[in-house]
Coordinates of C-alpha atoms (C1' of nucleotides) in Angstrom, one line a residue:
Chain A
M1 CA -0.2 -0.3 -0.1
V2 CA 1.6 3.6 -0.9
P3 CA 1.6 5.7 2.0
S4 CA 0.5 8.9 1.1
P5 CA 3.3 12.3 1.0
K6 CA 2.5 13.3 3.7
K7 CA 2.2 17.4 2.9
H8 CA 2.4 20.1 5.5
A9 CA -1.0 20.0 7.3
P10 CA -2.2 23.2 5.8
A11 CA -3.1 25.2 9.2
I12 CA -5.9 27.1 9.9
R13 CA -7.0 29.2 6.6
D14 CA -7.1 32.5 8.9
A15 CA -5.9 35.6 7.2
E16 CA -5.6 38.0 9.6
A17 CA -4.4 35.6 12.0
T18 CA -1.7 35.0 9.5
K19 CA -0.6 38.3 9.0
T20 CA -0.5 39.2 12.5
R21 CA 1.7 36.0 12.8
I22 CA 4.0 36.7 10.5
L23 CA 4.6 40.7 11.6
D24 CA 5.4 39.4 14.8
A25 CA 8.0 36.9 13.1
A26 CA 9.4 39.6 11.9
E27 CA 9.6 42.2 14.5
E28 CA 11.9 40.0 16.1
E29 CA 13.8 39.2 12.7
F30 CA 13.7 42.7 11.5
A31 CA 15.2 43.4 15.0
K32 CA 18.3 41.6 14.6
G33 CA 19.4 42.3 11.1
G34 CA 17.3 45.0 9.7
L35 CA 15.8 45.8 6.4
L36 CA 18.7 44.0 4.6
G37 CA 19.8 41.2 6.8
A38 CA 16.5 39.8 7.8
R39 CA 15.8 36.9 5.7
T40 CA 12.1 36.1 4.9
E41 CA 12.9 32.6 5.3
S42 CA 13.7 32.5 8.6
I43 CA 10.7 34.4 9.3
A44 CA 8.2 32.0 7.8
A45 CA 10.3 29.4 9.7
K46 CA 9.4 31.0 12.6
T47 CA 6.3 31.8 10.9
G48 CA 5.7 28.4 10.7
V49 CA 4.1 28.5 7.5
T50 CA 5.5 29.1 4.1
K51 CA 7.2 31.7 2.7
S52 CA 5.1 32.3 -0.8
M53 CA 2.8 33.4 2.1
I54 CA 4.9 36.4 2.8
F55 CA 5.0 37.6 -0.2
Y56 CA 1.5 36.7 -0.7
H57 CA 0.3 39.0 2.1
F58 CA 2.6 41.8 2.0
G59 CA 4.0 42.1 -1.3
D60 CA 7.8 41.9 -1.0
K61 CA 9.6 42.5 1.7
E62 CA 10.0 45.4 2.0
G63 CA 6.1 46.0 2.8
L64 CA 6.6 43.3 5.3
Y65 CA 9.1 45.4 6.5
S66 CA 6.5 48.5 5.5
A67 CA 3.9 46.9 7.9
V68 CA 6.0 46.1 10.7
L69 CA 6.9 50.5 10.8
E70 CA 3.8 50.7 10.7
R71 CA 2.4 49.1 13.7
A72 CA 5.0 50.3 15.6
V73 CA 4.8 53.5 15.2
S74 CA 1.1 53.2 15.7
Q75 CA 0.9 51.7 19.1
R76 CA 4.0 54.4 20.3
V77 CA 1.3 57.5 18.9
A78 CA -1.6 56.2 20.8
S79 CA 0.6 55.3 23.7
I80 CA 1.9 58.8 23.6
Q81 CA -1.2 60.3 23.5
K82 CA -3.0 58.4 26.6
T83 CA 0.5 60.2 28.5
D84 CA 0.8 63.2 30.6
I85 CA 3.1 64.7 29.4
H86 CA 1.2 68.6 29.7
N87 CA 1.9 69.1 33.6
I88 CA 2.7 72.1 35.0
D89 CA 5.3 70.9 36.9
P90 CA 7.8 69.9 33.3
E91 CA 9.9 67.9 36.6
I92 CA 7.3 65.7 36.5
A93 CA 6.3 65.5 32.9
L94 CA 9.2 64.5 31.7
K95 CA 9.1 61.5 34.6
N96 CA 5.7 60.4 32.9
F97 CA 7.4 60.8 29.5
V98 CA 10.8 58.4 30.4
E99 CA 8.8 56.5 32.6
T100 CA 6.3 55.5 29.6
F101 CA 8.6 55.1 26.4
L102 CA 10.6 52.9 28.8
R103 CA 7.8 51.1 30.0
D104 CA 7.0 50.5 26.1
L105 CA 9.8 49.1 25.3
S106 CA 10.1 46.5 27.8
G107 CA 6.8 45.4 26.6
N108 CA 8.6 45.2 22.9
S109 CA 12.0 45.3 23.8
H110 CA 12.4 44.8 20.1
L111 CA 11.9 48.0 18.3
P112 CA 14.7 50.5 19.9
A113 CA 16.7 47.9 17.3
I114 CA 14.0 48.1 14.6
F115 CA 14.5 52.5 15.0
F116 CA 18.1 51.9 15.3
Y117 CA 18.7 50.1 11.9
E118 CA 15.8 51.7 10.4
G119 CA 18.0 55.1 10.5
I120 CA 21.4 53.6 10.1
Q121 CA 20.8 51.2 7.1
N122 CA 18.3 53.1 5.3
K123 CA 18.7 56.5 6.3
G124 CA 15.0 56.6 7.2
R125 CA 14.0 56.3 4.3
F126 CA 10.9 54.3 5.1
Y127 CA 9.0 55.7 8.3
S128 CA 11.4 56.7 10.8
Q129 CA 10.9 60.7 9.7
I130 CA 7.1 60.3 11.7
A131 CA 8.5 57.9 14.4
I132 CA 11.5 60.4 15.4
T133 CA 8.9 63.5 15.7
S134 CA 6.7 61.9 17.5
L135 CA 9.2 60.8 20.2
Y136 CA 11.6 64.1 20.4
T137 CA 9.5 66.4 20.2
P138 CA 6.9 66.4 23.5
I139 CA 10.6 66.0 24.9
V140 CA 12.0 69.1 23.4
D141 CA 9.2 70.4 24.9
I142 CA 9.7 69.9 28.2
L143 CA 13.1 70.7 28.0
R144 CA 12.0 73.9 26.8
R145 CA 9.5 74.7 29.2
G146 CA 11.6 73.4 31.8
T147 CA 14.5 75.4 31.4
E148 CA 12.1 78.6 31.0
S149 CA 10.5 78.2 33.8
G150 CA 14.3 77.9 36.4
K151 CA 13.7 74.5 37.3
F152 CA 16.1 72.7 34.5
R153 CA 19.8 74.2 33.2
D154 CA 20.2 76.1 30.5
V155 CA 20.7 73.4 28.1
D156 CA 20.3 73.0 24.7
P157 CA 16.9 71.2 24.4
L158 CA 17.9 69.4 21.0
H159 CA 21.2 68.0 21.8
A160 CA 19.7 66.9 25.7
A161 CA 16.4 65.3 24.0
V162 CA 18.9 63.3 21.8
N163 CA 21.4 61.5 24.4
I164 CA 17.8 61.3 26.6
V165 CA 16.7 59.2 24.2
G166 CA 20.3 57.5 23.9
M167 CA 20.0 56.4 27.4
C168 CA 16.8 55.3 27.3
V169 CA 17.2 52.6 24.2
F170 CA 20.6 51.2 24.1
Y171 CA 20.3 48.6 26.9
Y172 CA 17.8 47.4 24.4
C173 CA 19.8 48.1 21.8
N174 CA 22.9 46.1 22.8
I175 CA 21.4 43.9 25.1
D176 CA 23.3 40.7 23.9
N177 CA 26.8 43.0 23.9
V178 CA 26.5 44.3 27.4
K179 CA 25.1 41.4 28.9
H180 CA 28.4 40.0 29.7
L181 CA 28.8 42.6 32.3
W182 CA 26.9 41.1 34.7
P183 CA 27.6 37.6 36.0
A184 CA 26.6 34.9 33.9
G185 CA 23.4 33.7 33.6
T186 CA 21.9 36.9 34.3
N187 CA 19.2 37.6 32.2
P188 CA 19.1 41.0 30.8
L189 CA 15.1 41.3 29.6
S190 CA 14.3 39.8 33.3
E191 CA 11.4 41.8 34.7
E192 CA 13.5 42.8 37.8
M193 CA 16.5 43.3 35.3
K194 CA 13.9 45.9 33.2
E195 CA 12.7 48.1 36.2
M196 CA 15.5 48.5 37.3
H197 CA 17.3 49.8 33.9
R198 CA 13.9 52.1 34.1
R199 CA 14.8 53.3 37.8
M200 CA 17.9 54.2 36.7
A201 CA 17.0 55.7 33.3
V202 CA 14.2 57.7 34.9
E203 CA 16.4 59.1 37.4
Q204 CA 19.4 59.7 35.6
T205 CA 17.2 61.1 33.3
V206 CA 15.9 63.9 35.6
A207 CA 19.2 64.4 37.3
S208 CA 20.9 65.6 33.7
V209 CA 19.0 68.6 33.3
L210 CA 18.0 69.5 36.9
I211 CA 19.0 73.0 38.6
R212 CA 21.2 71.7 40.8
Chain B
M1 CA 46.5 50.1 -35.8
V2 CA 45.1 48.3 -33.1
P3 CA 44.2 50.6 -29.8
S4 CA 46.1 48.8 -27.2
P5 CA 43.0 46.9 -24.7
K6 CA 43.3 50.2 -21.9
K7 CA 43.5 48.1 -19.0
H8 CA 43.6 49.8 -15.5
A9 CA 46.6 50.8 -14.8
P10 CA 47.8 48.4 -12.0
A11 CA 48.0 51.2 -8.7
I12 CA 51.1 51.2 -7.0
R13 CA 51.9 48.6 -5.4
D14 CA 52.4 49.4 -1.6
A15 CA 50.8 46.0 0.1
E16 CA 50.7 47.9 3.3
A17 CA 48.8 51.5 2.0
T18 CA 46.6 49.0 -0.4
K19 CA 45.7 47.2 3.1
T20 CA 45.3 50.5 4.5
R21 CA 42.8 51.3 2.3
I22 CA 40.7 48.6 2.6
L23 CA 41.0 49.3 6.3
D24 CA 39.0 52.7 5.9
A25 CA 37.7 52.3 3.0
A26 CA 36.0 49.2 5.4
E27 CA 35.9 51.0 8.5
E28 CA 33.0 53.1 6.8
E29 CA 31.5 49.8 5.3
F30 CA 30.6 48.4 8.1
A31 CA 30.1 50.8 10.0
K32 CA 26.6 51.4 8.0
G33 CA 25.7 47.5 7.1
G34 CA 27.8 45.3 9.9
L35 CA 29.7 43.0 8.9
L36 CA 26.4 41.1 7.1
G37 CA 25.2 43.8 5.0
A38 CA 28.8 45.0 4.2
R39 CA 29.5 44.4 0.6
T40 CA 32.9 43.5 -0.4
E41 CA 32.1 44.8 -4.3
S42 CA 31.4 48.2 -3.0
I43 CA 34.2 47.6 -0.2
A44 CA 36.4 47.8 -2.9
A45 CA 35.7 50.6 -5.7
K46 CA 35.8 52.7 -2.6
T47 CA 39.4 51.9 -2.3
G48 CA 40.1 51.8 -6.0
V49 CA 41.1 48.2 -5.9
T50 CA 39.1 45.2 -7.0
K51 CA 37.5 42.4 -5.1
S52 CA 39.8 40.5 -4.9
M53 CA 43.0 42.2 -3.0
I54 CA 40.5 41.8 -0.3
F55 CA 40.8 38.5 -0.8
Y56 CA 44.1 38.0 -1.2
H57 CA 45.1 40.5 2.2
F58 CA 42.7 39.6 4.3
G59 CA 41.5 35.8 3.1
D60 CA 37.7 36.0 3.4
K61 CA 35.2 39.2 4.2
E62 CA 35.4 37.8 8.2
G63 CA 38.9 38.2 7.9
L64 CA 38.5 42.0 7.0
Y65 CA 36.0 42.4 9.7
S66 CA 38.2 41.0 12.5
A67 CA 41.3 43.3 11.0
V68 CA 38.8 46.3 11.1
L69 CA 37.5 45.6 15.3
E70 CA 41.0 44.9 16.2
R71 CA 42.3 48.4 14.9
A72 CA 39.5 49.9 16.2
V73 CA 40.1 48.1 19.7
S74 CA 44.1 49.1 20.4
Q75 CA 43.6 52.8 19.6
R76 CA 40.9 53.0 22.1
V77 CA 42.2 51.6 24.4
A78 CA 46.1 52.6 23.7
S79 CA 43.4 55.9 24.2
I80 CA 42.2 54.9 27.4
Q81 CA 46.0 54.2 28.8
K82 CA 46.6 58.0 28.3
T83 CA 43.7 59.6 29.9
D84 CA 43.5 60.5 33.5
I85 CA 41.2 58.3 35.3
H86 CA 42.4 57.6 38.7
N87 CA 42.4 61.3 39.9
I88 CA 41.3 61.1 43.2
D89 CA 38.1 63.3 42.4
P90 CA 36.2 60.9 40.6
E91 CA 34.0 63.8 39.1
I92 CA 36.8 64.9 37.3
A93 CA 38.2 61.8 36.6
L94 CA 34.2 60.8 35.2
K95 CA 34.7 63.5 33.3
N96 CA 38.4 63.3 31.6
F97 CA 37.1 59.8 30.3
V98 CA 33.8 60.7 28.6
E99 CA 35.1 63.9 27.5
T100 CA 38.1 61.4 26.2
F101 CA 36.4 59.2 24.8
L102 CA 34.2 61.6 22.8
R103 CA 36.8 63.2 21.7
D104 CA 37.7 59.5 20.1
L105 CA 34.9 59.3 18.6
S106 CA 34.4 63.1 16.8
G107 CA 37.6 62.0 14.9
N108 CA 36.4 58.7 14.1
S109 CA 32.9 58.5 13.7
H110 CA 32.7 55.3 12.1
L111 CA 33.5 53.0 15.5
P112 CA 30.0 53.2 17.8
A113 CA 27.8 52.2 14.8
I114 CA 30.5 49.3 13.9
F115 CA 30.2 48.2 17.6
F116 CA 26.4 48.8 18.0
Y117 CA 26.0 46.2 14.5
E118 CA 28.6 44.4 16.2
G119 CA 26.7 43.7 19.4
I120 CA 23.6 43.5 17.8
Q121 CA 23.9 41.1 15.2
N122 CA 27.4 38.7 15.9
K123 CA 26.1 39.5 19.7
G124 CA 29.5 40.5 20.1
R125 CA 31.1 37.2 18.3
F126 CA 34.6 38.4 16.5
Y127 CA 36.0 41.0 19.4
S128 CA 33.5 43.3 21.5
Q129 CA 33.5 41.5 24.5
I130 CA 37.0 42.6 24.9
A131 CA 36.1 46.2 23.4
I132 CA 33.5 46.2 26.9
T133 CA 35.3 45.2 28.8
S134 CA 38.3 48.2 28.1
L135 CA 35.3 50.9 28.0
Y136 CA 32.9 49.6 30.6
T137 CA 35.6 48.6 32.9
P138 CA 36.7 52.4 34.2
I139 CA 33.3 53.6 34.2
V140 CA 32.3 51.1 36.7
D141 CA 35.1 51.8 38.6
I142 CA 34.6 55.7 39.0
L143 CA 30.8 55.1 39.7
R144 CA 32.0 52.9 42.7
R145 CA 34.9 55.1 44.0
G146 CA 32.2 58.2 43.5
T147 CA 29.4 56.7 45.4
E148 CA 32.2 56.0 47.9
S149 CA 32.9 59.0 48.4
G150 CA 29.6 60.5 48.9
K151 CA 29.7 63.0 46.4
F152 CA 28.1 60.4 43.5
R153 CA 24.2 59.8 44.6
D154 CA 23.7 55.8 45.3
V155 CA 23.6 54.5 41.4
D156 CA 23.2 50.6 40.5
P157 CA 27.1 51.3 38.8
L158 CA 26.4 48.6 36.2
H159 CA 23.1 50.7 34.5
A160 CA 24.4 53.9 35.3
A161 CA 27.4 53.3 33.0
V162 CA 25.7 51.5 30.6
N163 CA 23.2 54.4 30.4
I164 CA 26.3 56.6 30.3
V165 CA 28.0 55.1 27.3
G166 CA 24.2 55.0 25.8
M167 CA 24.5 59.0 26.3
C168 CA 27.5 59.9 24.6
V169 CA 27.0 57.2 21.3
F170 CA 24.1 57.6 20.6
Y171 CA 23.6 61.0 18.5
Y172 CA 26.9 59.3 16.5
C173 CA 24.8 55.8 16.0
N174 CA 21.5 57.5 15.0
I175 CA 23.5 60.9 13.0
D176 CA 21.3 59.8 9.7
N177 CA 17.8 59.7 11.6
V178 CA 17.9 62.2 14.4
K179 CA 19.9 65.4 11.7
H180 CA 16.2 65.4 11.0
L181 CA 15.7 67.9 14.2
W182 CA 18.1 70.6 13.1
P183 CA 17.2 73.3 10.5
A184 CA 17.3 71.1 7.0
G185 CA 21.7 71.6 5.9
T186 CA 22.4 71.5 9.5
N187 CA 26.0 69.2 9.4
P188 CA 25.6 67.1 12.1
L189 CA 29.6 66.6 11.5
S190 CA 30.4 69.3 11.7
E191 CA 33.0 70.5 14.7
E192 CA 30.4 72.7 16.2
M193 CA 27.6 69.9 15.9
K194 CA 30.0 67.6 17.2
E195 CA 31.4 69.9 20.2
M196 CA 27.8 71.0 21.7
H197 CA 27.2 67.3 21.8
R198 CA 30.5 66.7 23.3
R199 CA 29.6 70.1 25.9
M200 CA 26.1 68.3 26.5
A201 CA 27.5 65.2 27.1
V202 CA 29.8 65.7 29.5
E203 CA 27.2 68.0 31.3
Q204 CA 24.6 65.6 31.8
T205 CA 26.3 62.6 32.5
V206 CA 28.3 64.2 35.5
A207 CA 24.9 65.7 36.6
S208 CA 22.8 62.4 35.7
V209 CA 24.8 60.7 38.4
L210 CA 26.0 64.0 40.9
I211 CA 24.5 64.7 44.4
R212 CA 21.8 67.3 44.6
Chain C
dG1 C1' -5.3 31.0 1.4
dT2 C1' -1.7 28.0 1.8
dC3 C1' 1.3 25.3 -0.2
dT4 C1' 5.9 23.0 -3.8
dA5 C1' 8.6 24.5 -7.4
dT6 C1' 11.3 27.2 -9.6
dA7 C1' 13.4 31.2 -12.3
dC8 C1' 16.7 34.9 -11.4
dG9 C1' 19.7 38.2 -9.4
dA10 C1' 23.2 39.5 -6.3
dG11 C1' 27.6 39.0 -4.4
dG12 C1' 31.1 36.1 -2.0
dA13 C1' 35.1 33.2 -3.3
dT14 C1' 38.5 31.7 -6.6
dA15 C1' 41.6 30.6 -10.8
dG16 C1' 44.8 32.2 -13.6
dA17 C1' 47.5 35.7 -16.6
dC18 C1' 50.4 39.6 -16.0
Chain D
dG1 C1' 50.4 42.4 -5.7
dT2 C1' 47.1 43.3 -8.9
dC3 C1' 43.6 42.6 -12.7
dT4 C1' 39.8 39.9 -15.0
dA5 C1' 37.2 36.0 -15.8
dT6 C1' 34.1 32.5 -13.8
dC7 C1' 31.7 29.4 -10.0
dC8 C1' 28.4 28.7 -6.8
dT9 C1' 25.5 29.8 -3.2
dC10 C1' 21.8 31.7 -1.0
dG11 C1' 17.8 34.7 -0.9
dT12 C1' 14.3 37.1 -3.3
dA13 C1' 10.2 36.4 -5.8
dT14 C1' 7.5 33.5 -9.6
dA15 C1' 4.1 30.2 -11.0
dG16 C1' 0.9 27.2 -10.3
dA17 C1' -1.3 23.0 -8.4
dC18 C1' -4.6 21.8 -4.2

DNA sequence: GTCTATACGAGGATAGAC
DNA sequence: GTCTATCCTCGTATAGAC
């Protein structure tokens, strides 16, 4: 008796679910290698579908990439809008913003690397213009208010904002690099470590601009 | 009369000079795309020699990559050894270290991106273990001394050090991303801008850990 | 909507002339 | 030590069956 050629069980036919699964896997892969380094093959493998599905749903690799960025940015924007950054006290506003930003990152730690890659590899060709504005503008505004009110030092708000973001995201961008600083076995993405990083980053951010 | 087939004038035969030119071009290329994204072809083009020369002199792409990292790290180490980081006053030591680090970077602004890539793409497989130690150990030591002496806040020295490095290098890692924050035409790598960044980063670094 | 099979281009690496 | 020509693998993308 001829054994029926066992093919892959064609998974449940649910376009939206498949798209989401692909997006999640892609996010992970793009975070590792950027648009250039990501392999559609390995995204497919992670997702559990075939490569063709990626092209079916997203056209081409760049289409998938754009979709990932788009989803990420809209989440960011939504989160910012829920945050109280217009508090009269600029110190509280700054604290709120950074705190929320870091909580978002600890929930999805792939994003810093993705946007980093986007800037360096593609020079922001795809999206980061918007992402940048939505991230930096609030910080710059808060810093200006802080300086005017006399609570913050007389910093250059643009440079200060860039440096603050750097302080917040570097840890997540460099996990595999910096993890060797801690004893072997320490998980830099454990809740404890992420919370510790958040606490330190918030403290240092505020201290870095406050009048002393 | 038959025109002699004009070939490329085989450049001056100077192995060392050629190797250096290749290394310089490679540094630039690796800074843009990391080991994965760099194209031997375009390194060769920048250098003005053919692809084969790369393989002749460095064996393969990874060999070239290692050579670039090696050169960079040895420069870093040499620079650190010339810096007064053992000053009795931890504030001065920290200022010295960061100031020197940033001056080095402004002289070769490719390095942050290269080491960033190395960490994220190759997980430090090639070199950064050493690079990391040579960079972070001094900072951590200074922070410990500062906390013990009561001049610095009671920070977690490892997290604080990571955040400080992030504050210093982020600007250089993200030039093409953040440059849109300034008026069009502003050159983020001009001496004025680099100096401004250095001043702000030093100030913020010190303020971020100092008792207030 | 999902799979298999395959075309095709890009890029790392080698062979061999000069 | 440098160049030209070529090989071969890998990875994006498409065609077509189910």
